[in-house]
XYZ file of C-alpha atoms in Angstrom:
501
model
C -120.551 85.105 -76.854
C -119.048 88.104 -78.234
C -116.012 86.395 -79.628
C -117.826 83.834 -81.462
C -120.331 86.232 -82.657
C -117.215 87.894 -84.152
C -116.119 84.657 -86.205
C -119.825 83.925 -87.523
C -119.764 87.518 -88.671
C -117.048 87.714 -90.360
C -117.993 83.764 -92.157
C -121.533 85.047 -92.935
C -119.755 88.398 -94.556
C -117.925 86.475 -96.932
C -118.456 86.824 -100.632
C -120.913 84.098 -101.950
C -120.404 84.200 -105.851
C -122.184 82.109 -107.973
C -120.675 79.745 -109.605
C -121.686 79.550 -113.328
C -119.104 76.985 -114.236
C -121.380 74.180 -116.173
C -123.330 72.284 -113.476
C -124.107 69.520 -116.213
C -120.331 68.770 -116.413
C -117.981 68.130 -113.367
C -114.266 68.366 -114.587
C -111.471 66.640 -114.050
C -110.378 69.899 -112.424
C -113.036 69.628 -110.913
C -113.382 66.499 -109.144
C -109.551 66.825 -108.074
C -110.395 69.779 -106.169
C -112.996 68.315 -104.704
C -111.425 64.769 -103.802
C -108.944 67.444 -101.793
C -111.994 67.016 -98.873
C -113.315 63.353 -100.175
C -110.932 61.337 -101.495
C -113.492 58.812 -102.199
C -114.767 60.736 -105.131
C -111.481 59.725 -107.470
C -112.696 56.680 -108.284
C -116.471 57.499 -108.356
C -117.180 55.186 -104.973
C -120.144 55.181 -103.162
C -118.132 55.919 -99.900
C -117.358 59.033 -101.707
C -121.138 60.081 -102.355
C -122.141 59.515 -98.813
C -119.460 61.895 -97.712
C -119.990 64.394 -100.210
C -123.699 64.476 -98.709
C -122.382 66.057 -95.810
C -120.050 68.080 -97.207
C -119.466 71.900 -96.132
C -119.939 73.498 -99.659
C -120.852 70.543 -101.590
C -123.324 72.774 -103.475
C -120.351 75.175 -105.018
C -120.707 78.147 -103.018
C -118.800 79.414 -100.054
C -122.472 79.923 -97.836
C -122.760 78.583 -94.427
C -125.939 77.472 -95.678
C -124.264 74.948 -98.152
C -123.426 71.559 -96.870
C -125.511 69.134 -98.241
C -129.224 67.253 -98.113
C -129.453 68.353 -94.518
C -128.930 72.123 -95.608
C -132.057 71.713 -98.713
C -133.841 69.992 -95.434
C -133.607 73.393 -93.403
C -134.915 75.442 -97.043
C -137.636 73.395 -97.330
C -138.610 73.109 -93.994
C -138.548 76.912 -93.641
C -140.361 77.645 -97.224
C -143.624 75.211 -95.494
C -143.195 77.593 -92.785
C -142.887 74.979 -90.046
C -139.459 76.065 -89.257
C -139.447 79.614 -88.131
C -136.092 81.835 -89.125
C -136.769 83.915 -85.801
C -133.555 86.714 -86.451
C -131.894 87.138 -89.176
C -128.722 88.861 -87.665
C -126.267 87.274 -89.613
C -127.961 86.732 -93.049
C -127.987 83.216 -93.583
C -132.010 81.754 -95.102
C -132.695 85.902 -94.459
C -134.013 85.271 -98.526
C -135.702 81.730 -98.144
C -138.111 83.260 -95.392
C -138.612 86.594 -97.062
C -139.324 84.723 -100.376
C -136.555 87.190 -102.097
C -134.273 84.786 -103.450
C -136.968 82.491 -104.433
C -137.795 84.910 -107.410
C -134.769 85.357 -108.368
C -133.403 82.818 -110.441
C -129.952 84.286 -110.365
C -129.890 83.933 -106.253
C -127.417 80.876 -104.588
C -130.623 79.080 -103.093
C -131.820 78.203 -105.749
C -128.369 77.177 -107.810
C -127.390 75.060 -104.922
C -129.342 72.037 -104.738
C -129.866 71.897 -108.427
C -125.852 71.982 -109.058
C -125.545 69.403 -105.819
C -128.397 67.152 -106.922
C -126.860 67.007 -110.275
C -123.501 66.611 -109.388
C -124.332 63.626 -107.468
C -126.588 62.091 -110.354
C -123.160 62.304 -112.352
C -121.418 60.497 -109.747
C -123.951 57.695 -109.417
C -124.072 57.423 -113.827
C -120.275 56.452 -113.258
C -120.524 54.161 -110.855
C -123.515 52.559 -112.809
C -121.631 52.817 -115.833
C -118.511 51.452 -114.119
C -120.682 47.903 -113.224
C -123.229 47.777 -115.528
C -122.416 49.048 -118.616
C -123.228 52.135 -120.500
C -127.015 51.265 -120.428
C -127.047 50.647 -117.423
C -128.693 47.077 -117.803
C -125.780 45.073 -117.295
C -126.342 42.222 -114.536
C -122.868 42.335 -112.548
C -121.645 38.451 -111.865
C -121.041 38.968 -108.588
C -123.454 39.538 -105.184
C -121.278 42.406 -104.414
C -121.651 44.035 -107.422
C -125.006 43.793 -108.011
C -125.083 45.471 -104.767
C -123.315 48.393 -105.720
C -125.454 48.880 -108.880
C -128.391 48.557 -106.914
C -127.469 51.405 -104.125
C -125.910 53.344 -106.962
C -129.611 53.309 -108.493
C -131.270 54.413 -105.670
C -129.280 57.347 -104.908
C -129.789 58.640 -108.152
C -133.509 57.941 -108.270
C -133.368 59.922 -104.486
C -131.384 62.836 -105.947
C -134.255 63.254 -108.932
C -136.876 62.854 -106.241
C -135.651 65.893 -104.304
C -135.255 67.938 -107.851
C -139.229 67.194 -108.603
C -139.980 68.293 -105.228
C -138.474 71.019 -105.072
C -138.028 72.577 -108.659
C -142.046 71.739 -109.444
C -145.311 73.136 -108.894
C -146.785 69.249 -108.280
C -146.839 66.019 -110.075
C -147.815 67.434 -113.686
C -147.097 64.402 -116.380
C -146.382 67.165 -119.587
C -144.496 70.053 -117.560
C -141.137 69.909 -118.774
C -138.056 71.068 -115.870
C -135.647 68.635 -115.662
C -133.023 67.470 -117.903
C -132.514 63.763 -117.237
C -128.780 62.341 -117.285
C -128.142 58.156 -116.778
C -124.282 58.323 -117.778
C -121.931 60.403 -116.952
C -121.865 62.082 -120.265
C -119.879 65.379 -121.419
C -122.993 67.125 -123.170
C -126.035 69.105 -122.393
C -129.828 67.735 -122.517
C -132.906 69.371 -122.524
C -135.540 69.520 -119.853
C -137.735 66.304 -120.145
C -141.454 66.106 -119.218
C -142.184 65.236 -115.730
C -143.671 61.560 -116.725
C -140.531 60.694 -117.988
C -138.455 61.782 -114.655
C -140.718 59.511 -112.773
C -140.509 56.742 -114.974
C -136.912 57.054 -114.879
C -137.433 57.199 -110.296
C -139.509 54.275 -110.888
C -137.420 51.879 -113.446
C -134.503 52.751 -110.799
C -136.419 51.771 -107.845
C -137.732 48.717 -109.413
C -134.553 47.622 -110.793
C -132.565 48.648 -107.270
C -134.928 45.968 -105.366
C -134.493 43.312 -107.773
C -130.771 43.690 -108.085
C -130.708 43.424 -103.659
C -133.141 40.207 -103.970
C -130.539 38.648 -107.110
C -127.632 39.504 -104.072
C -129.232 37.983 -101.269
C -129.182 41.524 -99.491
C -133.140 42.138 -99.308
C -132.901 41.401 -95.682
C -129.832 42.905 -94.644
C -130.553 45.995 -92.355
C -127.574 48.577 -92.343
C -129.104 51.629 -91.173
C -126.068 53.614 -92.442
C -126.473 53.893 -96.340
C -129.521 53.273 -98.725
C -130.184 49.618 -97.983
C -133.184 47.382 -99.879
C -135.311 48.926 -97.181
C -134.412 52.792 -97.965
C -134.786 52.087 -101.580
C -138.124 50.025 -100.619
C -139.606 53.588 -98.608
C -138.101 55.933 -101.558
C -140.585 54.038 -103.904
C -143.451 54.329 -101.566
C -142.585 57.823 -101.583
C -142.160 58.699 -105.665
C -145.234 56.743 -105.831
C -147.124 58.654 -103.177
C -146.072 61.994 -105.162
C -147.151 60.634 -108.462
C -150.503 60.221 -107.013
C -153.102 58.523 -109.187
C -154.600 55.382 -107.475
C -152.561 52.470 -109.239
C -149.437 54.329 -107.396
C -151.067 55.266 -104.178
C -152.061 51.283 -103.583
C -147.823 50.747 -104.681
C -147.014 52.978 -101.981
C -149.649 51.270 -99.277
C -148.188 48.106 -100.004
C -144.616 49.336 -99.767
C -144.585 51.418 -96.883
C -146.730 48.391 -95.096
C -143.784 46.520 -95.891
C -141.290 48.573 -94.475
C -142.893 48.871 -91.334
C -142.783 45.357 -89.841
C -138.623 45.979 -90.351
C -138.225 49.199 -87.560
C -139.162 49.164 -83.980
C -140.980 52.816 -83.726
C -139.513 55.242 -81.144
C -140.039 55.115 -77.744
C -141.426 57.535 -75.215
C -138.084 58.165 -74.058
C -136.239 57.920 -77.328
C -138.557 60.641 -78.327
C -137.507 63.052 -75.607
C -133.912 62.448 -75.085
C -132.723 63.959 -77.900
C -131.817 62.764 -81.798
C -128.352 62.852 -82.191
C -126.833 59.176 -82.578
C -127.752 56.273 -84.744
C -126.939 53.894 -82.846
C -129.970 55.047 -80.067
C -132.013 55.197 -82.283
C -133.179 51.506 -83.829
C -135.774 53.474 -85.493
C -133.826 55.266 -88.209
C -133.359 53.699 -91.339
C -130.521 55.639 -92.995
C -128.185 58.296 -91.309
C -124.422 60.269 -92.411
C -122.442 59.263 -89.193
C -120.392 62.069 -88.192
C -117.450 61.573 -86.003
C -113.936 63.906 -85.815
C -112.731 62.397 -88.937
C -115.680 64.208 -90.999
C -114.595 67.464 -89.534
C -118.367 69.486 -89.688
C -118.165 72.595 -87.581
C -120.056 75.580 -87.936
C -121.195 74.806 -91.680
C -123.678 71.542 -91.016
C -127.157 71.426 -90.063
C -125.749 71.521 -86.314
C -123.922 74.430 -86.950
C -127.276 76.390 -88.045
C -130.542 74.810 -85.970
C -128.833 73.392 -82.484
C -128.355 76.147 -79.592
C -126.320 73.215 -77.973
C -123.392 73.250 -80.903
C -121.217 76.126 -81.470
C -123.499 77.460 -83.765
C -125.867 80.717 -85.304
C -128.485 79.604 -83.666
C -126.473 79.430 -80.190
C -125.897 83.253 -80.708
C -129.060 84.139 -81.350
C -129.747 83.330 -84.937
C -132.615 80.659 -83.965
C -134.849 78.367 -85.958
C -138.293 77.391 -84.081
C -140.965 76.457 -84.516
C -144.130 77.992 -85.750
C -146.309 78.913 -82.961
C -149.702 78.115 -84.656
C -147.916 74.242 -85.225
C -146.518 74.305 -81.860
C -150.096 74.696 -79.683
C -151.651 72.323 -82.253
C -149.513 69.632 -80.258
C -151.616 68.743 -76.838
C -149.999 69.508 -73.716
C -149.777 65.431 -72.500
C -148.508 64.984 -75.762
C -144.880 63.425 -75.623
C -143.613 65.697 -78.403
C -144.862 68.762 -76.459
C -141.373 68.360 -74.334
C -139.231 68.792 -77.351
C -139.851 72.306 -77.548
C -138.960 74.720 -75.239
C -141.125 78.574 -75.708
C -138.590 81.255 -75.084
C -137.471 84.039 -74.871
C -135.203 82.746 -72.137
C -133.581 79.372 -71.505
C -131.667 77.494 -68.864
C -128.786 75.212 -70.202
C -127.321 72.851 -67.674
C -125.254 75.254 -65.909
C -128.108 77.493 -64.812
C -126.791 79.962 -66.742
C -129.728 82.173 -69.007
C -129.786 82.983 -72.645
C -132.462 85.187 -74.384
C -133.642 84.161 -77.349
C -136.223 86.164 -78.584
C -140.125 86.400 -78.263
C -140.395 84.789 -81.778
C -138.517 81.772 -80.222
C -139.939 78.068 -79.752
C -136.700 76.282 -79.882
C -136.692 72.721 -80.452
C -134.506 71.498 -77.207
C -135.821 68.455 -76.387
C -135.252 66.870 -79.823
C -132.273 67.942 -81.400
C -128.836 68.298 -79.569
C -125.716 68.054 -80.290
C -123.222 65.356 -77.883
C -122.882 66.611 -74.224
C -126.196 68.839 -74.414
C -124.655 72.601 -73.297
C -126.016 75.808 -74.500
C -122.516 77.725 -76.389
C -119.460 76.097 -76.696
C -120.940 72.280 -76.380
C -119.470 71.263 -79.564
C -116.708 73.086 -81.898
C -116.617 69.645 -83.950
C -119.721 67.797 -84.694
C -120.035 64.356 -83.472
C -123.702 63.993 -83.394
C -125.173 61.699 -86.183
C -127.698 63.072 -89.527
C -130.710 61.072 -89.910
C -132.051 61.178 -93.169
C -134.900 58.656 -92.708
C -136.704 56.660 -89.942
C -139.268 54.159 -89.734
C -142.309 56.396 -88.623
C -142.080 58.257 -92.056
C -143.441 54.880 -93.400
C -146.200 55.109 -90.755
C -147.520 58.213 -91.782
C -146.932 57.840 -95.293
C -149.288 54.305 -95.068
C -151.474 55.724 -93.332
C -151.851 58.907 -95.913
C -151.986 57.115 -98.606
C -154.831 54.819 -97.348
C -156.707 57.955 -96.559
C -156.249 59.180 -100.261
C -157.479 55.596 -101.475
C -160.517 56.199 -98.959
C -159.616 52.900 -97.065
C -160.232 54.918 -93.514
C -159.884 51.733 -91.436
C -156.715 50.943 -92.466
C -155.470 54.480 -92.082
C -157.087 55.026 -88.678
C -155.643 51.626 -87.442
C -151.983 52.949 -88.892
C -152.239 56.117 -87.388
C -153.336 54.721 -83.485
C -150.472 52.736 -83.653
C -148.187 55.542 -84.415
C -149.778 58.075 -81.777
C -150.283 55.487 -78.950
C -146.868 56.010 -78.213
C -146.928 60.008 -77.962
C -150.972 60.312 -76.728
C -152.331 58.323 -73.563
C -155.987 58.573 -75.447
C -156.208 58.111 -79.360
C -159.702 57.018 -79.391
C -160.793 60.750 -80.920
C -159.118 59.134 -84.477
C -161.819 56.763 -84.513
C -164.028 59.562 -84.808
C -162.375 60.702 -88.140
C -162.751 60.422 -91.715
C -162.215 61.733 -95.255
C -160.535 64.907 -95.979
C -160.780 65.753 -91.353
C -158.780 62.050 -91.201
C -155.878 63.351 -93.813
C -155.320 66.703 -92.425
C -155.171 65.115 -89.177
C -152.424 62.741 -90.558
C -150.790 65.531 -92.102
C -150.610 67.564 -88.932
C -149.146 64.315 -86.969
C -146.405 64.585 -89.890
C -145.734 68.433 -89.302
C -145.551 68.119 -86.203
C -143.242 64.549 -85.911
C -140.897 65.398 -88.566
C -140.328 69.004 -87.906
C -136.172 70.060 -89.011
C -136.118 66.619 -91.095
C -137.501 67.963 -93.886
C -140.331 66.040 -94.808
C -143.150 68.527 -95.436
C -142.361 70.483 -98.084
C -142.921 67.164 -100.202
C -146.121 66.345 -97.952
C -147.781 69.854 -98.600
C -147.377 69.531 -102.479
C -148.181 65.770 -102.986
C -151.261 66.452 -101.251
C -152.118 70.112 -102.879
C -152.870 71.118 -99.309
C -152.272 75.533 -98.496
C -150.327 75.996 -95.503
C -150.149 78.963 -92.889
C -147.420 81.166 -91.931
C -147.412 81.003 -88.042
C -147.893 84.004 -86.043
C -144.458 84.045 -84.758
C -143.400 84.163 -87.952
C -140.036 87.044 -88.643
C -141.844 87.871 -92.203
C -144.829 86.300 -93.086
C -147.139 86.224 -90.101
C -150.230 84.293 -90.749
C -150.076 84.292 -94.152
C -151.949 81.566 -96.025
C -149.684 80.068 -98.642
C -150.506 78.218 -101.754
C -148.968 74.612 -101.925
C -148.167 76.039 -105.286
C -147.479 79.711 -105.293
C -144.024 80.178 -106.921
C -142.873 81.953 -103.988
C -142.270 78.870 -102.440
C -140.724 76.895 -105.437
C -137.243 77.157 -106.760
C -136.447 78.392 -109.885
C -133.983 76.764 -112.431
C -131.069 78.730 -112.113
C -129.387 80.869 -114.117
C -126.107 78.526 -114.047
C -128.494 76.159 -116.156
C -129.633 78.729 -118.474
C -126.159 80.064 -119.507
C -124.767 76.755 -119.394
C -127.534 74.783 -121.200
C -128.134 75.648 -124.580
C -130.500 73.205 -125.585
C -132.402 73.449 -122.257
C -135.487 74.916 -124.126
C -136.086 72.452 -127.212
């Protein structure tokens, strides 16, 4: 332990600059540097895109904490305080759970995501621009590249979906935050109200589906990329976040839709461990990681699985929040994917403490061959980025916002029959007790995935800081206190000069 203690040190001691170059712009200097790690990205491919996803420092810093959706997962998850940072002995998310770099708008957390979110919507413009002309409206001749066009569409609306979420207080149709881009243009624009970002997520969406149906691909199933399925849920969920009741029925029917596609997870799928997409017929769209994608230490692995050579195998653990964690009943299936430290066993018999703070989740994430230090230097073990019980909940939420109870009890027994041997009790629910009971199913199922940041604001719900919590420690939180929403960073101010008009 001591000598790879050493090497984390001396990673999480390295300077971590920000970069002000123009985060509107990407270079030609630029993208060469960058194609160094993703060759893909030279010719604006959508190969490239799902790499540079995964990428260690995709979001221009040198952090361990930069590498990608799966890192802006772990900041949201730990800002709805779900996700406990139990030690922070090497620094890394020490100012995401102490709210520190939240305020300041200067601070890396809150210039990644915005300068990897808008890096990628300047990828997908040129690949839309590429195949369907400068408007994007363009009908490519062939199946295949009407397919390309429509993925390429999706992904961007996705990236803007994550920017609303997390650079917003809520859906409000005259704030103005983001600056839209759809082509890959050399100039600055100024922040647009928030109606227009949606109706820009929602034109995508829309058009995405109908290009897949024009290609004959609406029933194709690949499980790897954003598919007519993916791009079917990321409507349901813009539409969900938007809110009024024309869009929550959009996102009933949607999600509905979706559902009849997946197989949910089993008992034992549940338990065994998320690691590979290809055990898993439930997920929808996963970044397969093999030795060719050479992750290590800077990947989501790298920071949340005590099995990988990792922080959190050292001691620098994410748990979960107590409070969440004996909300979940003991004959529960999900109970068994966390383990309450401070001491654990891995499969040599040999002990590690963890920490009283620690309520490690070792029954759902692991990395390959499931040993505590050492298990895996490179990181084979799949992302998942979506899965087919998102759709559950998100059906049944919605139905419970539309007050259609029925339908959202029925949803919900088919989703916890599988994890509770009695769900009668949800027949006894309704109104606002039936949607905080489907919003505790979803903090509880999709705990690390990093789905309920967006749940907590689409539904204006507070949230508590567990008692195990390193800093906040049963602290009620505002779904809209702007401690726990990023700021627009500095590299946009500087950079931007017609941000403001």
């Amino acid at each position: 332990m001591v000598a790879l203690g050493a090497g984390l040190l001396l990673g999480a001691c390295s300077k971590d600059y920000l970069d002000i170059s123009s985060t509107r712009y990407i270079s030609k200097s630029d993208i060469d540097e960058i194609s160094k790690y993703s060759p893909h990205l030279k010719d604006g491919s959508l190969n490239g895109l799902y790499a540079y996803n995964m990428l260690a420092f995709s979001g221009g810093t040198t952090g361990h904490d930069d590498f990608g959706q799966k890192g802006y997962d772990i900041y949201t998850d730990m800002l709805s305080g779900d996700m406990n940072l139990n030690s922070a002995i090497y620094g890394w998310y020490r100012g995401i759970a102490n709210f520190t770099d939240m305020q300041n708008y200067a601070a890396n957390p809150n210039f990644k995501p915005w300068r990897f979110y808008y890096f990628m919507i300047r990828s997908t413009n040129q690949i839309i621009t590429d195949f369907a002309g400068v408007d994007g409206k363009k009908i490519p001749e062939s199946d295949k590249d009407k397919a390309v066009v429509a993925e390429a569409k999706a992904l961007r609306a996705y990236m803007y979906y994550n920017l609303v979420n997390m650079y917003t207080l809520g859906y409000d149709a005259n704030e103005k935050i983001l600056p839209i881009y759809t082509a890959p243009v050399a100039f600055n624009t100024p922040a647009k109200h928030t109606q227009e970002v949606y109706a820009l997520m929602i034109d995508d969406l829309k058009e995405s589906l109908a290009l897949y149906e024009a290609a004959g691909r609406a029933t194709m199933n690949q499980r790897r990329t954003v598919d007519y399925n993916v791009a079917q849920a990321m409507l349901a969920y813009v539409y969900a976040s938007k809110g009024t009741n024309e869009a929550l029925v959009e996102a009933a029917r949607l999600s509905e839709d979706v559902m009849a596609k997946y197989p949910l997870a089993t008992k034992d799928v549940l338990v065994k461990g998320f690691n590979k997409v290809n055990d898993n017929p439930n997920w929808m769209w996963s970044g397969v990681i093999d030795l060719q994608t050479n992750l290590d230490l800077v990947s989501w692995w790298g920071q949340v699985d005590i099995y990988t050579y990792s922080y959190a195998a050292v001691g620098d653990t994410k748990g979960i929040s107590r409070d969440l964690f004996e909300a979940i009943p003991d004959n529960d299936v999900r109970k068994q994917q966390f383990k309450e430290g401070p001491e654990f066993e891995d499969i040599n018999g040999d002990s590690e403490d963890y920490g009283e703070l620690s309520i490690l989740p070792v029954g759902k994430f692991f990395a390959s061959d499931g040993k505590i230090l050492m298990g895996a230097r490179i990181i084979q073990s799949d992302y998942v980025y979506m899965r087919v019980e998102e759709m559950y909940l998100l059906n049944a939420e919605v139905n419970a916002r539309l007050n259609n109870d029925g339908v959202a009890q029925t949803t919900l027994k088919k989703f916890m029959e599988i994890r509770l041997p009695d769900v009668s009790y949800i027949d006894g629910l309704s109104g606002s007790a039936l949607l905080d009971e489907i919003l505790l199913q979803t903090r509880i199922e999709f705990w690390g995935e990093g789905k309920t940041y967006a749940a907590i604001k689409r539904n204006k719900k507070d949230f508590k800081y567990g008692s195990n919590h390193l800093y906040y420690s049963n602290n009620i939180i505002p779904y809209n206190d702007a401690r726990v929403t990023f700021k627009v960073p500095q590299a946009e101010i500087l950079n931007n000069p017609v941000y403001n008009n």
